[in-house]
Coordinates of N, CA and C in Angstrom, one line a residue:
M1 N 34.7 -4.1 -4.3 CA 34.1 -3.2 -5.1 C 33.0 -3.8 -5.9
A2 N 31.9 -3.1 -6.2 CA 30.8 -3.7 -6.9 C 31.1 -3.8 -8.4
E3 N 30.5 -4.8 -9.0 CA 30.6 -4.9 -10.5 C 30.1 -3.7 -11.2
R4 N 30.6 -3.4 -12.4 CA 30.2 -2.2 -13.1 C 28.8 -2.1 -13.4
D5 N 28.1 -3.1 -13.8 CA 26.7 -3.1 -14.1 C 25.8 -3.6 -13.0
S6 N 26.3 -3.8 -11.8 CA 25.5 -4.4 -10.7 C 24.5 -3.4 -10.2
K7 N 23.4 -3.9 -9.7 CA 22.4 -3.0 -9.1 C 22.1 -3.5 -7.7
S8 N 22.0 -2.6 -6.7 CA 21.6 -3.1 -5.4 C 20.2 -3.3 -5.3
E9 N 19.8 -4.3 -4.4 CA 18.4 -4.6 -4.2 C 17.7 -3.4 -3.5
P10 N 16.4 -3.1 -3.8 CA 15.8 -2.0 -3.1 C 15.7 -2.2 -1.6
R11 N 15.8 -1.1 -0.9 CA 15.6 -1.2 0.6 C 14.2 -1.4 0.9
A12 N 13.8 -1.7 2.2 CA 12.4 -1.9 2.5 C 11.6 -0.7 2.3
T13 N 12.2 0.5 2.3 CA 11.3 1.7 2.1 C 11.2 2.1 0.6
E14 N 11.9 1.3 -0.3 CA 11.8 1.6 -1.7 C 11.0 0.5 -2.4
A15 N 10.1 1.0 -3.2 CA 9.3 0.0 -4.0 C 10.0 -0.3 -5.3
K16 N 9.9 -1.6 -5.7 CA 10.5 -1.9 -7.0 C 9.7 -1.2 -8.2
E17 N 8.4 -1.2 -8.0 CA 7.5 -0.4 -8.9 C 6.9 0.7 -8.0
P18 N 7.3 1.9 -8.1 CA 6.8 3.0 -7.3 C 5.4 3.4 -7.5
Q19 N 4.8 3.0 -8.6 CA 3.4 3.4 -8.9 C 2.6 2.1 -9.3
R20 N 1.4 2.0 -8.7 CA 0.6 0.9 -9.0 C -0.8 1.4 -9.3
H21 N -1.6 0.7 -10.1 CA -2.9 1.2 -10.5 C -4.0 0.2 -10.0
Y22 N -5.0 0.8 -9.4 CA -6.1 0.1 -8.8 C -7.4 0.8 -9.2
T23 N -8.5 0.1 -9.0 CA -9.8 0.7 -9.3 C -10.7 0.7 -8.1
V24 N -11.3 1.8 -7.8 CA -12.1 1.9 -6.6 C -13.4 1.1 -6.9
G25 N -13.7 0.1 -6.1 CA -14.9 -0.7 -6.2 C -15.9 -0.3 -5.2
Y26 N -16.7 -1.3 -4.8 CA -17.8 -1.0 -3.8 C -17.8 -2.1 -2.8
A27 N -18.2 -1.8 -1.6 CA -18.3 -2.7 -0.5 C -19.7 -3.2 -0.4
P28 N -19.8 -4.6 -0.4 CA -21.2 -5.1 -0.3 C -21.9 -4.6 0.9
N29 N -23.1 -4.3 0.8 CA -23.9 -3.8 2.0 C -25.2 -4.5 2.1
G30 N -25.3 -5.8 1.7 CA -26.6 -6.5 1.9 C -27.7 -6.0 1.1
M31 N -27.4 -5.5 -0.2 CA -28.5 -5.1 -1.1 C -29.3 -3.9 -0.5
K32 N -28.7 -3.1 0.3 CA -29.4 -1.9 0.9 C -29.3 -0.7 0.0
G33 N -28.8 -0.8 -1.2 CA -28.7 0.3 -2.1 C -27.5 1.2 -1.9
N34 N -27.1 1.9 -2.9 CA -25.9 2.8 -2.8 C -24.8 2.3 -2.0
P35 N -24.1 1.2 -2.4 CA -23.0 0.7 -1.7 C -21.8 1.7 -1.6
P36 N -21.1 1.7 -0.4 CA -20.0 2.6 -0.2 C -18.8 2.2 -1.1
P37 N -18.0 3.2 -1.5 CA -16.8 2.9 -2.2 C -15.8 2.1 -1.3
Q38 N -14.9 1.3 -2.0 CA -14.0 0.5 -1.3 C -12.7 0.4 -2.1
L39 N -11.6 0.4 -1.5 CA -10.3 0.3 -2.2 C -9.5 -0.8 -1.4
T40 N -9.2 -1.9 -2.1 CA -8.5 -3.0 -1.6 C -7.0 -3.1 -2.1
L41 N -6.0 -3.0 -1.2 CA -4.6 -3.1 -1.6 C -4.2 -4.5 -1.1
K42 N -3.5 -5.3 -2.0 CA -3.0 -6.5 -1.6 C -1.8 -6.9 -2.4
G43 N -0.9 -7.7 -1.9 CA 0.3 -8.2 -2.6 C 1.5 -8.2 -1.7
R44 N 2.4 -9.1 -2.1 CA 3.7 -9.2 -1.4 C 4.5 -7.9 -1.4
W45 N 4.2 -7.0 -2.3 CA 4.9 -5.7 -2.4 C 4.7 -4.9 -1.1
L46 N 3.5 -5.1 -0.5 CA 3.2 -4.4 0.8 C 4.1 -4.9 1.9
E47 N 4.3 -6.2 1.9 CA 5.2 -6.8 2.9 C 6.7 -6.3 2.7
D48 N 7.0 -6.2 1.4 CA 8.4 -5.8 1.0 C 8.6 -4.4 1.5
L49 N 7.6 -3.6 1.7 CA 7.7 -2.2 2.1 C 7.5 -2.0 3.6
G50 N 7.3 -3.2 4.3 CA 7.2 -3.1 5.8 C 5.8 -3.2 6.3
F51 N 4.8 -3.4 5.5 CA 3.4 -3.5 6.0 C 3.1 -5.0 6.2
N52 N 3.0 -5.4 7.4 CA 2.8 -6.8 7.7 C 1.4 -7.1 8.2
T53 N 0.9 -8.3 8.0 CA -0.4 -8.7 8.4 C -0.7 -8.4 9.8
G54 N -1.8 -7.8 10.1 CA -2.2 -7.4 11.5 C -1.6 -6.1 12.0
Q55 N -0.7 -5.5 11.2 CA -0.1 -4.3 11.7 C -1.0 -3.1 11.5
P56 N -1.1 -2.3 12.5 CA -2.0 -1.0 12.3 C -1.3 -0.1 11.3
V57 N -2.1 0.7 10.6 CA -1.6 1.7 9.7 C -2.3 3.0 10.0
I58 N -1.7 4.1 9.5 CA -2.3 5.4 9.7 C -2.5 5.9 8.3
V59 N -3.8 6.3 8.0 CA -4.2 6.8 6.7 C -4.4 8.3 6.8
T60 N -3.6 9.1 6.1 CA -3.8 10.6 6.1 C -4.4 11.0 4.8
V61 N -5.5 11.8 4.9 CA -6.2 12.3 3.8 C -5.7 13.6 3.3
E62 N -5.3 13.8 2.1 CA -4.9 15.0 1.5 C -5.7 15.2 0.3
R63 N -5.6 16.4 -0.4 CA -6.4 16.7 -1.6 C -6.1 15.6 -2.7
G64 N -7.1 14.8 -2.9 CA -6.9 13.8 -4.0 C -5.9 12.7 -3.7
R65 N -5.5 12.6 -2.5 CA -4.4 11.6 -2.1 C -4.6 11.0 -0.8
L66 N -4.3 9.7 -0.7 CA -4.3 9.0 0.6 C -2.8 8.6 0.9
V67 N -2.4 8.9 2.0 CA -1.0 8.5 2.4 C -1.2 7.5 3.5
I68 N -0.6 6.3 3.3 CA -0.7 5.2 4.2 C 0.7 4.9 4.8
E69 N 0.7 5.0 6.1 CA 2.0 4.8 6.8 C 1.9 3.6 7.8
A70 N 2.9 2.8 8.0 CA 2.9 1.8 9.0 C 3.0 2.5 10.3
E71 N 2.1 2.1 11.3 CA 2.2 2.7 12.6 C 3.3 2.0 13.4
I72 N 4.2 2.8 13.8 CA 5.4 2.3 14.6 C 5.1 2.5 16.0
R73 N 5.1 1.5 16.8 CA 4.9 1.6 18.2 C 6.2 1.5 19.0
I74 N 6.4 2.4 19.9 CA 7.7 2.5 20.6 C 7.5 2.0 22.0

């Protein structure tokens, strides 16, 4: 039986911090004016959630929201 105050480690689908804050920047475009917006996500927390280097992802666009899912190949 588990200790009274013990906590289980989060599963791969659970984030230790469910919300993170980033700032939309811009992608360099060789000084051609009006650079496009860019959002860069990085950190071991992505790996903890099952997003591995080189793995394809699916980005779904919703109103004011981006949903990023790991592409699972069968």
